[in-house]
């Protein structure tokens, strides 16, 4: 393999010849480059020993986000509230990153708070409580029969 230092492209000679007024020098150097790309010098790739690879690095991990609230989380929220109250927003953001808030009050995907269900309409509350009402039977001809009963044909 040819040395990279003596190469026209990697040493910067070709780049300097590309300046205005040096068109003849640039075309000469460009024609001197190898046509076969396999013969071109390649910069050496750094070799990493196996123990220094990315898989062996022990990077610190972010704290896991809890799924439900526990007693310690309420104390952490009070500390964060104190930071915000004293206008220490940078400290509050750092505290939030180091002690993330839980994702939910309950670790139950199907839990719906009572306040939410109270704000729903009657049909939605019945469906959420498990009372399934029978579907109303519609009869489009019933109105005609009702009118015939009110005004019998003379």
Coordinates of C-alpha atoms in Angstrom, one line a residue:
X1 CA 0.0 0.0 0.0
X2 CA 1.3 3.4 -0.9
X3 CA 2.0 5.9 1.8
X4 CA -0.6 8.5 2.4
X5 CA 1.9 11.3 3.0
X6 CA 3.3 11.1 -0.5
X7 CA -0.2 11.1 -2.1
X8 CA -1.2 14.1 -4.1
X9 CA -4.8 14.1 -2.8
X10 CA -4.2 13.5 0.9
X11 CA -1.1 15.7 1.3
X12 CA -2.9 18.8 0.1
X13 CA -0.9 19.4 -3.1
X14 CA -4.0 18.9 -5.3
X15 CA -6.0 21.3 -3.1
X16 CA -3.4 24.0 -3.4
X17 CA -3.3 23.5 -7.2
X18 CA -7.1 24.1 -7.4
X19 CA -6.6 27.8 -6.7
X20 CA -7.4 30.3 -9.4
X21 CA -4.5 30.8 -12.0
X22 CA -3.1 27.3 -11.5
X23 CA -5.4 25.4 -13.9
X24 CA -2.5 23.8 -15.8
X25 CA -0.9 22.5 -12.6
X26 CA -4.3 21.2 -11.4
X27 CA -5.0 19.3 -14.6
X28 CA -1.5 17.8 -14.6
X29 CA -1.8 16.6 -11.0
X30 CA -5.3 15.3 -11.7
X31 CA -4.2 13.3 -14.6
X32 CA -1.3 11.8 -12.5
X33 CA -3.8 10.3 -10.1
X34 CA -4.3 6.6 -10.4
X35 CA -7.3 5.5 -12.4
X36 CA -7.8 2.3 -10.5
X37 CA -9.5 3.1 -7.2
X38 CA -8.2 -0.1 -5.6
X39 CA -4.6 1.2 -6.0
X40 CA -5.4 4.5 -4.2
X41 CA -4.0 4.8 -0.8
X42 CA -6.5 4.5 2.0
X43 CA -6.0 6.2 5.4
X44 CA -5.3 3.7 8.1
X45 CA -8.3 2.8 10.2
X46 CA -7.8 3.0 14.0
X47 CA -7.7 -0.4 15.6
X48 CA -9.3 -0.7 18.9
X49 CA -8.5 -3.6 21.3
X50 CA -11.5 -5.7 22.2
X51 CA -11.6 -4.5 25.8
X52 CA -11.8 -0.8 24.7
X53 CA -14.8 -1.3 22.4
X54 CA -18.1 0.4 23.0
X55 CA -19.6 -2.7 24.3
X56 CA -17.3 -2.7 27.3
X57 CA -17.8 0.9 28.3
X58 CA -19.6 1.4 31.5
X59 CA -21.6 4.5 30.9
X60 CA -23.8 5.9 33.7
X61 CA -27.4 5.4 33.0
X62 CA -30.3 7.7 33.7
X63 CA -32.5 6.8 36.6
X64 CA -35.5 4.7 35.7
X65 CA -38.9 6.4 35.7
X66 CA -41.2 4.7 38.2
X67 CA -44.7 3.6 37.1
X68 CA -46.6 4.5 40.2
X69 CA -46.3 6.9 43.1
X70 CA -44.8 5.9 46.4
X71 CA -44.2 7.8 49.6
X72 CA -40.7 8.9 48.7
X73 CA -41.9 10.6 45.5
X74 CA -44.1 13.0 47.5
X75 CA -41.0 14.1 49.5
X76 CA -39.0 14.5 46.3
X77 CA -41.8 16.7 44.8
X78 CA -41.7 18.9 47.9
X79 CA -38.0 19.4 47.5
X80 CA -38.5 20.3 43.8
X81 CA -41.3 22.6 44.8
X82 CA -39.0 24.4 47.2
X83 CA -36.4 24.9 44.5
X84 CA -39.0 26.4 42.2
X85 CA -40.4 28.6 45.1
X86 CA -36.9 30.0 45.7
X87 CA -36.6 30.6 41.9
X88 CA -33.7 28.1 41.5
X89 CA -34.9 26.8 38.2
X90 CA -31.6 25.2 37.1
X91 CA -31.5 23.3 40.4
X92 CA -35.1 22.3 39.9
X93 CA -34.4 21.0 36.4
X94 CA -31.4 19.0 37.7
X95 CA -33.4 17.6 40.5
X96 CA -36.2 16.6 38.0
X97 CA -33.6 14.8 35.9
X98 CA -32.0 13.0 38.8
X99 CA -35.3 12.1 40.5
X100 CA -37.9 11.7 37.7
X101 CA -41.6 12.0 38.6
X102 CA -43.7 8.8 38.3
X103 CA -45.7 8.3 35.1
X104 CA -49.0 7.7 36.9
X105 CA -50.6 7.6 40.3
X106 CA -51.6 4.0 39.8
X107 CA -49.8 1.2 37.9
X108 CA -53.0 0.3 36.1
X109 CA -53.6 1.1 32.5
X110 CA -57.4 0.7 32.8
X111 CA -57.8 2.8 35.9
X112 CA -59.9 5.9 35.4
X113 CA -60.3 8.4 38.1
X114 CA -63.7 9.1 39.6
X115 CA -63.6 12.8 38.7
X116 CA -63.2 11.8 35.1
X117 CA -66.1 9.4 35.1
X118 CA -68.3 12.0 36.9
X119 CA -67.7 14.4 34.0
X120 CA -68.8 11.9 31.4
X121 CA -72.4 11.6 30.1
X122 CA -74.8 9.0 31.5
X123 CA -74.3 6.5 28.7
X124 CA -70.5 6.5 29.1
X125 CA -70.8 6.1 32.9
X126 CA -73.1 3.1 32.4
X127 CA -70.7 1.5 29.9
X128 CA -67.7 2.1 32.2
X129 CA -69.4 0.7 35.2
X130 CA -70.2 -2.5 33.3
X131 CA -74.0 -2.0 33.0
X132 CA -74.7 -2.9 29.4
X133 CA -78.0 -1.6 28.2
X134 CA -79.9 -3.4 25.5
X135 CA -79.9 -1.8 22.2
X136 CA -83.1 -0.1 21.3
X137 CA -85.1 -1.8 18.6
X138 CA -86.1 0.6 15.9
X139 CA -89.1 0.0 13.7
X140 CA -89.5 2.5 11.0
X141 CA -93.1 1.3 10.3
X142 CA -94.2 1.9 13.9
X143 CA -95.0 5.5 13.3
X144 CA -97.3 4.6 10.4
X145 CA -99.1 2.0 12.6
X146 CA -99.5 4.5 15.4
X147 CA -101.1 7.1 13.0
X148 CA -103.5 4.4 11.7
X149 CA -104.6 3.7 15.3
X150 CA -105.2 7.4 15.9
X151 CA -107.2 8.0 12.7
X152 CA -108.9 4.8 11.7
X153 CA -109.8 4.6 8.0
X154 CA -113.4 5.5 7.5

